């Protein structure tokens, strides 16, 4: 039989690593299964200037490496592999990595969310060199420059309105003639003095060798191509929470995000907690993810302490 751990953490972004740090410092000997590509979305973020505690900009991979080293130093055990199956029907919960089974009295889910991308080779090549999916993270680097925002929903309008306080001009590229965003968000965008629209357009290519220099737009009605010079491209066509593996056991909302009890990280299954972007579709920041990772670890610790006290008193 596999060893039963007090806490198993699945996912290694800011939420998962923070949960592992807090659980380890509480002597819960957590097992962190970080995935085959650990570190979360910050691994594709070039410079971070809004994470507290760092006077100078810090590359996303460096921040994650520091957090990982801290988790190891305080006693977390780390497995670099993807979870392939779970069974949350009863405690201890079962988690498999291939044929290897792990068991945990509690489990903290922190598998994050993935930005939806356009799927262009040039988009991948220029990621972090002018291509971004987070205005709050990267907008500062485009001060007084000209940028493009791709999308027609609330996320795209929010990104554009945030950027309008920083950049020179914004062109919102949308495939149709009408936006999908809520009326209030549309009105705010329409009245933004820096915001223009490229209707019935899609990005066929992002131009530039080492940085974004322009986008090649395709008219969705005629197929006509034209180039639009710009310094940055913000892709805002939504996020997809990485929750498919848990859908059988954990209650999700209509968009696939984990439902948690308000003010907590508790899910519908006692002993299972969800932290970070897999349950947060509003803020999606490294610091808020870390905060919920802390919450999840504290809640797991309290549950285990309560159960231990009850077992002691029953003897």
mmCIF file of C-alpha atoms in Angstrom:
data_model
loop_
_atom_site.group_PDB
_atom_site.id
_atom_site.type_symbol
_atom_site.label_atom_id
_atom_site.label_comp_id
_atom_site.label_asym_id
_atom_site.label_seq_id
_atom_site.Cartn_x
_atom_site.Cartn_y
_atom_site.Cartn_z
ATOM 1 C CA UNK A 1 0.000 0.000 0.000
ATOM 2 C CA UNK A 2 1.274 3.496 -0.787
ATOM 3 C CA UNK A 3 2.097 5.880 2.021
ATOM 4 C CA UNK A 4 -0.842 8.103 2.971
ATOM 5 C CA UNK A 5 0.226 11.752 2.832
ATOM 6 C CA UNK A 6 -1.459 14.493 4.842
ATOM 7 C CA UNK A 7 -1.550 16.780 1.800
ATOM 8 C CA UNK A 8 -1.112 16.212 -1.910
ATOM 9 C CA UNK A 9 -0.793 19.338 -4.052
ATOM 10 C CA UNK A 10 -1.491 19.001 -7.780
ATOM 11 C CA UNK A 11 0.007 21.837 -9.848
ATOM 12 C CA UNK A 12 3.052 24.038 -9.438
ATOM 13 C CA UNK A 13 2.182 27.624 -10.281
ATOM 14 C CA UNK A 14 2.149 30.310 -7.558
ATOM 15 C CA UNK A 15 -0.921 28.710 -5.926
ATOM 16 C CA UNK A 16 0.471 25.197 -5.753
ATOM 17 C CA UNK A 17 3.935 26.198 -4.595
ATOM 18 C CA UNK A 18 2.544 28.529 -1.924
ATOM 19 C CA UNK A 19 0.242 25.761 -0.700
ATOM 20 C CA UNK A 20 3.207 23.388 -0.528
ATOM 21 C CA UNK A 21 5.294 25.934 1.397
ATOM 22 C CA UNK A 22 2.575 26.533 4.000
ATOM 23 C CA UNK A 23 1.750 22.843 4.323
ATOM 24 C CA UNK A 24 5.418 21.943 4.771
ATOM 25 C CA UNK A 25 5.922 24.588 7.442
ATOM 26 C CA UNK A 26 2.922 23.112 9.275
ATOM 27 C CA UNK A 27 4.717 19.733 9.330
ATOM 28 C CA UNK A 28 2.163 18.167 6.986
ATOM 29 C CA UNK A 29 4.905 16.721 4.738
ATOM 30 C CA UNK A 30 3.155 17.622 1.475
ATOM 31 C CA UNK A 31 3.700 15.888 -1.823
ATOM 32 C CA UNK A 32 3.691 18.340 -4.739
ATOM 33 C CA UNK A 33 3.019 16.790 -8.150
ATOM 34 C CA UNK A 34 4.175 19.641 -10.328
ATOM 35 C CA UNK A 35 3.393 18.342 -13.817
ATOM 36 C CA UNK A 36 5.610 17.615 -16.766
ATOM 37 C CA UNK A 37 5.850 21.326 -17.620
ATOM 38 C CA UNK A 38 5.946 22.937 -14.171
ATOM 39 C CA UNK A 39 5.599 26.570 -13.223
ATOM 40 C CA UNK A 40 2.274 27.600 -14.720
ATOM 41 C CA UNK A 41 1.655 30.618 -16.941
ATOM 42 C CA UNK A 42 4.513 32.605 -15.397
ATOM 43 C CA UNK A 43 6.927 30.382 -17.305
ATOM 44 C CA UNK A 44 6.007 32.352 -20.447
ATOM 45 C CA UNK A 45 6.122 35.763 -18.735
ATOM 46 C CA UNK A 46 9.274 37.728 -19.483
ATOM 47 C CA UNK A 47 9.399 40.356 -16.717
ATOM 48 C CA UNK A 48 7.316 40.633 -13.545
ATOM 49 C CA UNK A 49 7.167 44.000 -11.823
ATOM 50 C CA UNK A 50 4.019 43.650 -9.699
ATOM 51 C CA UNK A 51 4.879 40.709 -7.429
ATOM 52 C CA UNK A 52 5.637 42.158 -3.978
ATOM 53 C CA UNK A 53 9.127 41.914 -2.587
ATOM 54 C CA UNK A 54 11.236 42.449 -5.686
ATOM 55 C CA UNK A 55 12.568 45.925 -6.363
ATOM 56 C CA UNK A 56 13.864 45.022 -9.815
ATOM 57 C CA UNK A 57 11.907 43.228 -12.558
ATOM 58 C CA UNK A 58 12.054 39.476 -12.254
ATOM 59 C CA UNK A 59 11.631 36.957 -15.073
ATOM 60 C CA UNK A 60 8.681 34.625 -14.599
ATOM 61 C CA UNK A 61 10.775 31.421 -14.728
ATOM 62 C CA UNK A 62 13.171 32.836 -12.126
ATOM 63 C CA UNK A 63 10.325 33.635 -9.726
ATOM 64 C CA UNK A 64 8.956 30.125 -10.104
ATOM 65 C CA UNK A 65 12.413 28.599 -9.600
ATOM 66 C CA UNK A 66 12.802 30.558 -6.365
ATOM 67 C CA UNK A 67 9.378 29.491 -5.106
ATOM 68 C CA UNK A 68 10.119 25.857 -5.990
ATOM 69 C CA UNK A 69 13.475 25.958 -4.187
ATOM 70 C CA UNK A 70 11.747 27.467 -1.149
ATOM 71 C CA UNK A 71 9.124 24.692 -1.148
ATOM 72 C CA UNK A 72 11.879 22.057 -1.241
ATOM 73 C CA UNK A 73 13.887 23.796 1.466
ATOM 74 C CA UNK A 74 10.985 23.772 3.934
ATOM 75 C CA UNK A 75 10.283 20.093 3.308
ATOM 76 C CA UNK A 76 7.925 19.558 0.379
ATOM 77 C CA UNK A 77 8.516 16.447 -1.717
ATOM 78 C CA UNK A 78 8.229 17.170 -5.448
ATOM 79 C CA UNK A 79 7.358 14.820 -8.300
ATOM 80 C CA UNK A 80 7.912 16.148 -11.830
ATOM 81 C CA UNK A 81 5.189 14.384 -13.779
ATOM 82 C CA UNK A 82 1.570 14.760 -14.843
ATOM 83 C CA UNK A 83 -1.296 13.347 -12.831
ATOM 84 C CA UNK A 84 -3.112 10.890 -15.080
ATOM 85 C CA UNK A 85 -6.052 9.811 -12.919
ATOM 86 C CA UNK A 86 -7.730 10.612 -9.593
ATOM 87 C CA UNK A 87 -10.320 8.975 -7.363
ATOM 88 C CA UNK A 88 -11.995 11.391 -4.957
ATOM 89 C CA UNK A 89 -14.855 9.044 -4.028
ATOM 90 C CA UNK A 90 -13.564 8.455 -0.501
ATOM 91 C CA UNK A 91 -10.671 9.312 1.794
ATOM 92 C CA UNK A 92 -7.815 8.802 1.601
ATOM 93 C CA UNK A 93 -8.025 10.214 -1.898
ATOM 94 C CA UNK A 94 -6.134 8.448 -4.665
ATOM 95 C CA UNK A 95 -3.928 10.151 -7.248
ATOM 96 C CA UNK A 96 -2.079 8.334 -10.012
ATOM 97 C CA UNK A 97 0.965 9.320 -12.018
ATOM 98 C CA UNK A 98 0.994 6.631 -14.655
ATOM 99 C CA UNK A 99 0.979 3.362 -12.701
ATOM 100 C CA UNK A 100 2.258 4.951 -9.494
ATOM 101 C CA UNK A 101 -0.455 5.526 -6.907
ATOM 102 C CA UNK A 102 -0.334 8.190 -4.195
ATOM 103 C CA UNK A 103 -2.848 8.645 -1.396
ATOM 104 C CA UNK A 104 -3.687 11.780 0.531
ATOM 105 C CA UNK A 105 -5.944 12.719 3.419
ATOM 106 C CA UNK A 106 -6.440 16.056 1.696
ATOM 107 C CA UNK A 107 -5.757 17.279 -1.835
ATOM 108 C CA UNK A 108 -5.146 20.821 -3.037
ATOM 109 C CA UNK A 109 -5.918 21.358 -6.714
ATOM 110 C CA UNK A 110 -3.940 24.141 -8.386
ATOM 111 C CA UNK A 111 -3.664 23.204 -12.041
ATOM 112 C CA UNK A 112 -4.411 26.730 -13.244
ATOM 113 C CA UNK A 113 -5.920 27.887 -16.493
ATOM 114 C CA UNK A 114 -4.517 28.228 -19.978
ATOM 115 C CA UNK A 115 -4.939 31.291 -22.151
ATOM 116 C CA UNK A 116 -6.616 30.602 -25.459
ATOM 117 C CA UNK A 117 -4.245 31.498 -28.291
ATOM 118 C CA UNK A 118 -4.640 32.148 -31.988
ATOM 119 C CA UNK A 119 -2.514 29.162 -32.956
ATOM 120 C CA UNK A 120 -0.015 31.029 -35.146
ATOM 121 C CA UNK A 121 3.660 30.065 -35.354
ATOM 122 C CA UNK A 122 4.604 33.748 -35.185
ATOM 123 C CA UNK A 123 2.486 34.152 -32.062
ATOM 124 C CA UNK A 124 4.458 31.426 -30.295
ATOM 125 C CA UNK A 125 7.795 32.749 -31.527
ATOM 126 C CA UNK A 126 7.095 36.306 -30.347
ATOM 127 C CA UNK A 127 5.524 35.383 -27.027
ATOM 128 C CA UNK A 128 7.142 37.572 -24.399
ATOM 129 C CA UNK A 129 8.553 39.767 -27.193
ATOM 130 C CA UNK A 130 5.423 41.782 -27.757
ATOM 131 C CA UNK A 131 2.789 39.058 -27.630
ATOM 132 C CA UNK A 132 0.940 38.710 -24.324
ATOM 133 C CA UNK A 133 -2.299 37.409 -22.860
ATOM 134 C CA UNK A 134 -2.266 39.651 -19.774
ATOM 135 C CA UNK A 135 -2.503 43.437 -19.913
ATOM 136 C CA UNK A 136 -2.163 43.763 -16.142
ATOM 137 C CA UNK A 137 1.070 41.765 -16.254
ATOM 138 C CA UNK A 138 2.705 43.321 -19.313
ATOM 139 C CA UNK A 139 0.938 46.576 -20.134
ATOM 140 C CA UNK A 140 3.578 48.687 -18.390
ATOM 141 C CA UNK A 141 6.172 47.681 -20.976
ATOM 142 C CA UNK A 142 4.117 49.357 -23.735
ATOM 143 C CA UNK A 143 3.908 52.828 -22.266
ATOM 144 C CA UNK A 144 2.952 55.320 -25.011
ATOM 145 C CA UNK A 145 3.254 52.596 -27.663
ATOM 146 C CA UNK A 146 0.679 51.299 -30.121
ATOM 147 C CA UNK A 147 -0.924 47.934 -29.445
ATOM 148 C CA UNK A 148 -3.555 45.558 -30.778
ATOM 149 C CA UNK A 149 -6.102 43.713 -28.640
ATOM 150 C CA UNK A 150 -7.690 40.602 -30.145
ATOM 151 C CA UNK A 151 -11.210 39.630 -29.075
ATOM 152 C CA UNK A 152 -14.770 40.823 -28.766
ATOM 153 C CA UNK A 153 -15.900 39.783 -25.283
ATOM 154 C CA UNK A 154 -15.699 41.362 -21.854
ATOM 155 C CA UNK A 155 -12.114 40.161 -21.387
ATOM 156 C CA UNK A 156 -10.959 42.013 -24.503
ATOM 157 C CA UNK A 157 -12.771 45.206 -23.489
ATOM 158 C CA UNK A 158 -11.312 45.025 -19.979
ATOM 159 C CA UNK A 159 -7.817 44.562 -21.409
ATOM 160 C CA UNK A 160 -8.295 47.495 -23.795
ATOM 161 C CA UNK A 161 -9.654 49.806 -21.100
ATOM 162 C CA UNK A 162 -6.802 48.929 -18.764
ATOM 163 C CA UNK A 163 -4.237 49.504 -21.519
ATOM 164 C CA UNK A 164 -5.810 52.840 -22.437
ATOM 165 C CA UNK A 165 -4.318 54.291 -19.232
ATOM 166 C CA UNK A 166 -0.822 53.297 -20.366
ATOM 167 C CA UNK A 167 -0.345 52.940 -24.110
ATOM 168 C CA UNK A 168 -0.536 55.393 -26.985
ATOM 169 C CA UNK A 169 -3.247 53.820 -29.140
ATOM 170 C CA UNK A 170 -5.244 50.593 -29.179
ATOM 171 C CA UNK A 171 -6.905 48.790 -32.074
ATOM 172 C CA UNK A 172 -9.367 46.075 -31.105
ATOM 173 C CA UNK A 173 -9.424 43.364 -33.763
ATOM 174 C CA UNK A 174 -12.697 41.444 -33.974
ATOM 175 C CA UNK A 175 -13.901 38.827 -36.435
ATOM 176 C CA UNK A 176 -17.413 40.245 -36.641
ATOM 177 C CA UNK A 177 -19.186 43.569 -36.964
ATOM 178 C CA UNK A 178 -20.651 43.403 -33.459
ATOM 179 C CA UNK A 179 -19.069 42.703 -30.067
ATOM 180 C CA UNK A 180 -20.029 39.881 -27.715
ATOM 181 C CA UNK A 181 -19.157 41.959 -24.655
ATOM 182 C CA UNK A 182 -21.806 43.204 -22.245
ATOM 183 C CA UNK A 183 -23.460 46.504 -23.154
ATOM 184 C CA UNK A 184 -21.757 48.435 -20.382
ATOM 185 C CA UNK A 185 -18.313 47.182 -21.427
ATOM 186 C CA UNK A 186 -19.062 47.996 -25.062
ATOM 187 C CA UNK A 187 -20.073 51.534 -24.196
ATOM 188 C CA UNK A 188 -16.921 52.103 -22.188
ATOM 189 C CA UNK A 189 -14.772 50.861 -25.049
ATOM 190 C CA UNK A 190 -16.655 52.886 -27.669
ATOM 191 C CA UNK A 191 -16.100 56.046 -25.623
ATOM 192 C CA UNK A 192 -12.397 55.375 -25.062
ATOM 193 C CA UNK A 193 -10.527 58.142 -26.865
ATOM 194 C CA UNK A 194 -7.520 55.886 -27.530
ATOM 195 C CA UNK A 195 -9.508 52.899 -28.763
ATOM 196 C CA UNK A 196 -10.318 52.119 -32.400
ATOM 197 C CA UNK A 197 -11.816 48.983 -33.966
ATOM 198 C CA UNK A 198 -10.856 46.763 -36.862
ATOM 199 C CA UNK A 199 -14.168 45.090 -37.628
ATOM 200 C CA UNK A 200 -14.604 41.874 -39.610
ATOM 201 C CA UNK A 201 -10.892 41.204 -39.214
ATOM 202 C CA UNK A 202 -8.660 38.437 -37.940
ATOM 203 C CA UNK A 203 -4.900 38.212 -37.481
ATOM 204 C CA UNK A 204 -3.359 36.128 -40.238
ATOM 205 C CA UNK A 205 0.233 36.732 -39.086
ATOM 206 C CA UNK A 206 2.228 38.664 -36.511
ATOM 207 C CA UNK A 207 5.150 40.364 -38.179
ATOM 208 C CA UNK A 208 8.621 40.924 -36.755
ATOM 209 C CA UNK A 209 11.814 38.980 -36.171
ATOM 210 C CA UNK A 210 12.800 39.622 -32.553
ATOM 211 C CA UNK A 211 9.866 41.797 -31.540
ATOM 212 C CA UNK A 212 6.376 42.626 -32.754
ATOM 213 C CA UNK A 213 6.418 45.192 -35.552
ATOM 214 C CA UNK A 214 2.985 44.775 -37.154
ATOM 215 C CA UNK A 215 0.036 42.437 -37.610
ATOM 216 C CA UNK A 216 -1.280 41.196 -40.934
ATOM 217 C CA UNK A 217 -5.057 41.428 -40.884
ATOM 218 C CA UNK A 218 -7.378 39.353 -43.043
ATOM 219 C CA UNK A 219 -10.855 40.654 -43.885
ATOM 220 C CA UNK A 220 -13.222 37.863 -42.821
ATOM 221 C CA UNK A 221 -15.640 38.731 -45.645
ATOM 222 C CA UNK A 222 -13.344 39.325 -48.615
ATOM 223 C CA UNK A 223 -10.069 37.665 -47.588
ATOM 224 C CA UNK A 224 -8.189 40.888 -48.345
ATOM 225 C CA UNK A 225 -4.932 41.332 -46.403
ATOM 226 C CA UNK A 226 -3.502 44.505 -44.934
ATOM 227 C CA UNK A 227 -0.676 45.258 -42.505
ATOM 228 C CA UNK A 228 -1.219 47.270 -39.343
ATOM 229 C CA UNK A 229 1.967 48.543 -37.619
ATOM 230 C CA UNK A 230 2.010 48.020 -33.845
ATOM 231 C CA UNK A 231 4.374 47.347 -30.956
ATOM 232 C CA UNK A 232 2.384 44.716 -29.098
ATOM 233 C CA UNK A 233 -0.417 42.191 -29.431
ATOM 234 C CA UNK A 234 -2.665 41.266 -26.504
ATOM 235 C CA UNK A 235 -4.651 38.105 -27.155
ATOM 236 C CA UNK A 236 -7.879 38.273 -25.150
ATOM 237 C CA UNK A 237 -10.055 35.461 -26.445
ATOM 238 C CA UNK A 238 -10.542 33.813 -23.083
ATOM 239 C CA UNK A 239 -9.000 31.269 -20.750
ATOM 240 C CA UNK A 240 -9.629 27.570 -20.317
ATOM 241 C CA UNK A 241 -9.375 26.176 -16.779
ATOM 242 C CA UNK A 242 -7.365 22.969 -16.543
ATOM 243 C CA UNK A 243 -10.050 21.003 -14.737
ATOM 244 C CA UNK A 244 -11.045 18.152 -17.085
ATOM 245 C CA UNK A 245 -9.286 15.541 -14.953
ATOM 246 C CA UNK A 246 -11.443 16.414 -11.934
ATOM 247 C CA UNK A 247 -14.832 16.984 -13.594
ATOM 248 C CA UNK A 248 -16.220 13.612 -12.490
ATOM 249 C CA UNK A 249 -15.668 14.426 -8.822
ATOM 250 C CA UNK A 250 -15.583 18.195 -8.369
ATOM 251 C CA UNK A 251 -18.425 20.608 -9.103
ATOM 252 C CA UNK A 252 -17.582 23.006 -11.938
ATOM 253 C CA UNK A 253 -19.404 26.039 -13.288
ATOM 254 C CA UNK A 254 -20.605 26.380 -16.871
ATOM 255 C CA UNK A 255 -17.174 27.585 -17.996
ATOM 256 C CA UNK A 256 -15.324 24.728 -16.345
ATOM 257 C CA UNK A 257 -13.967 26.633 -13.312
ATOM 258 C CA UNK A 258 -14.058 24.868 -9.947
ATOM 259 C CA UNK A 259 -16.847 26.066 -7.687
ATOM 260 C CA UNK A 260 -15.646 26.896 -4.185
ATOM 261 C CA UNK A 261 -17.602 27.939 -1.120
ATOM 262 C CA UNK A 262 -17.449 31.772 -1.050
ATOM 263 C CA UNK A 263 -14.633 33.075 1.107
ATOM 264 C CA UNK A 264 -12.877 29.694 1.130
ATOM 265 C CA UNK A 265 -11.077 27.291 -1.196
ATOM 266 C CA UNK A 266 -13.331 24.374 -0.188
ATOM 267 C CA UNK A 267 -14.994 22.391 -2.967
ATOM 268 C CA UNK A 268 -18.086 20.193 -2.820
ATOM 269 C CA UNK A 269 -15.893 17.292 -1.618
ATOM 270 C CA UNK A 270 -14.680 17.602 1.971
ATOM 271 C CA UNK A 271 -10.901 17.526 2.021
ATOM 272 C CA UNK A 272 -10.494 18.738 -1.573
ATOM 273 C CA UNK A 273 -9.475 22.376 -2.042
ATOM 274 C CA UNK A 274 -9.009 24.458 -5.182
ATOM 275 C CA UNK A 275 -6.621 27.404 -5.477
ATOM 276 C CA UNK A 276 -5.411 29.741 -8.188
ATOM 277 C CA UNK A 277 -6.683 30.321 -11.690
ATOM 278 C CA UNK A 278 -8.627 27.064 -11.919
ATOM 279 C CA UNK A 279 -11.181 28.644 -9.572
ATOM 280 C CA UNK A 280 -10.519 32.358 -10.186
ATOM 281 C CA UNK A 281 -11.841 33.813 -13.441
ATOM 282 C CA UNK A 282 -11.784 37.429 -12.232
ATOM 283 C CA UNK A 283 -8.318 38.418 -11.026
ATOM 284 C CA UNK A 284 -5.944 35.784 -12.489
ATOM 285 C CA UNK A 285 -2.812 37.285 -10.917
ATOM 286 C CA UNK A 286 0.211 35.533 -9.454
ATOM 287 C CA UNK A 287 -0.242 37.257 -6.106
ATOM 288 C CA UNK A 288 -3.937 36.341 -5.811
ATOM 289 C CA UNK A 289 -3.143 32.759 -6.816
ATOM 290 C CA UNK A 290 -0.486 32.611 -4.109
ATOM 291 C CA UNK A 291 -3.020 33.965 -1.621
ATOM 292 C CA UNK A 292 -5.526 31.221 -2.358
ATOM 293 C CA UNK A 293 -2.746 28.644 -2.167
ATOM 294 C CA UNK A 294 -2.061 29.874 1.359
ATOM 295 C CA UNK A 295 -5.785 29.671 2.170
ATOM 296 C CA UNK A 296 -6.031 26.104 0.884
ATOM 297 C CA UNK A 297 -3.080 24.929 2.965
ATOM 298 C CA UNK A 298 -4.462 26.559 6.112
ATOM 299 C CA UNK A 299 -7.879 25.028 5.520
ATOM 300 C CA UNK A 300 -6.365 21.594 4.986
ATOM 301 C CA UNK A 301 -4.308 21.997 8.162
ATOM 302 C CA UNK A 302 -7.408 22.952 10.184
ATOM 303 C CA UNK A 303 -9.425 20.008 8.882
ATOM 304 C CA UNK A 304 -6.654 17.561 9.730
ATOM 305 C CA UNK A 305 -6.135 19.105 13.180
ATOM 306 C CA UNK A 306 -9.870 18.923 13.921
ATOM 307 C CA UNK A 307 -10.030 15.284 12.856
ATOM 308 C CA UNK A 308 -6.951 14.427 14.901
ATOM 309 C CA UNK A 309 -8.470 16.091 17.973
ATOM 310 C CA UNK A 310 -11.701 14.151 17.525
ATOM 311 C CA UNK A 311 -9.812 10.867 17.176
ATOM 312 C CA UNK A 312 -7.795 11.621 20.327
ATOM 313 C CA UNK A 313 -10.858 12.482 22.367
ATOM 314 C CA UNK A 314 -12.623 9.316 21.227
ATOM 315 C CA UNK A 315 -9.848 7.081 22.586
#
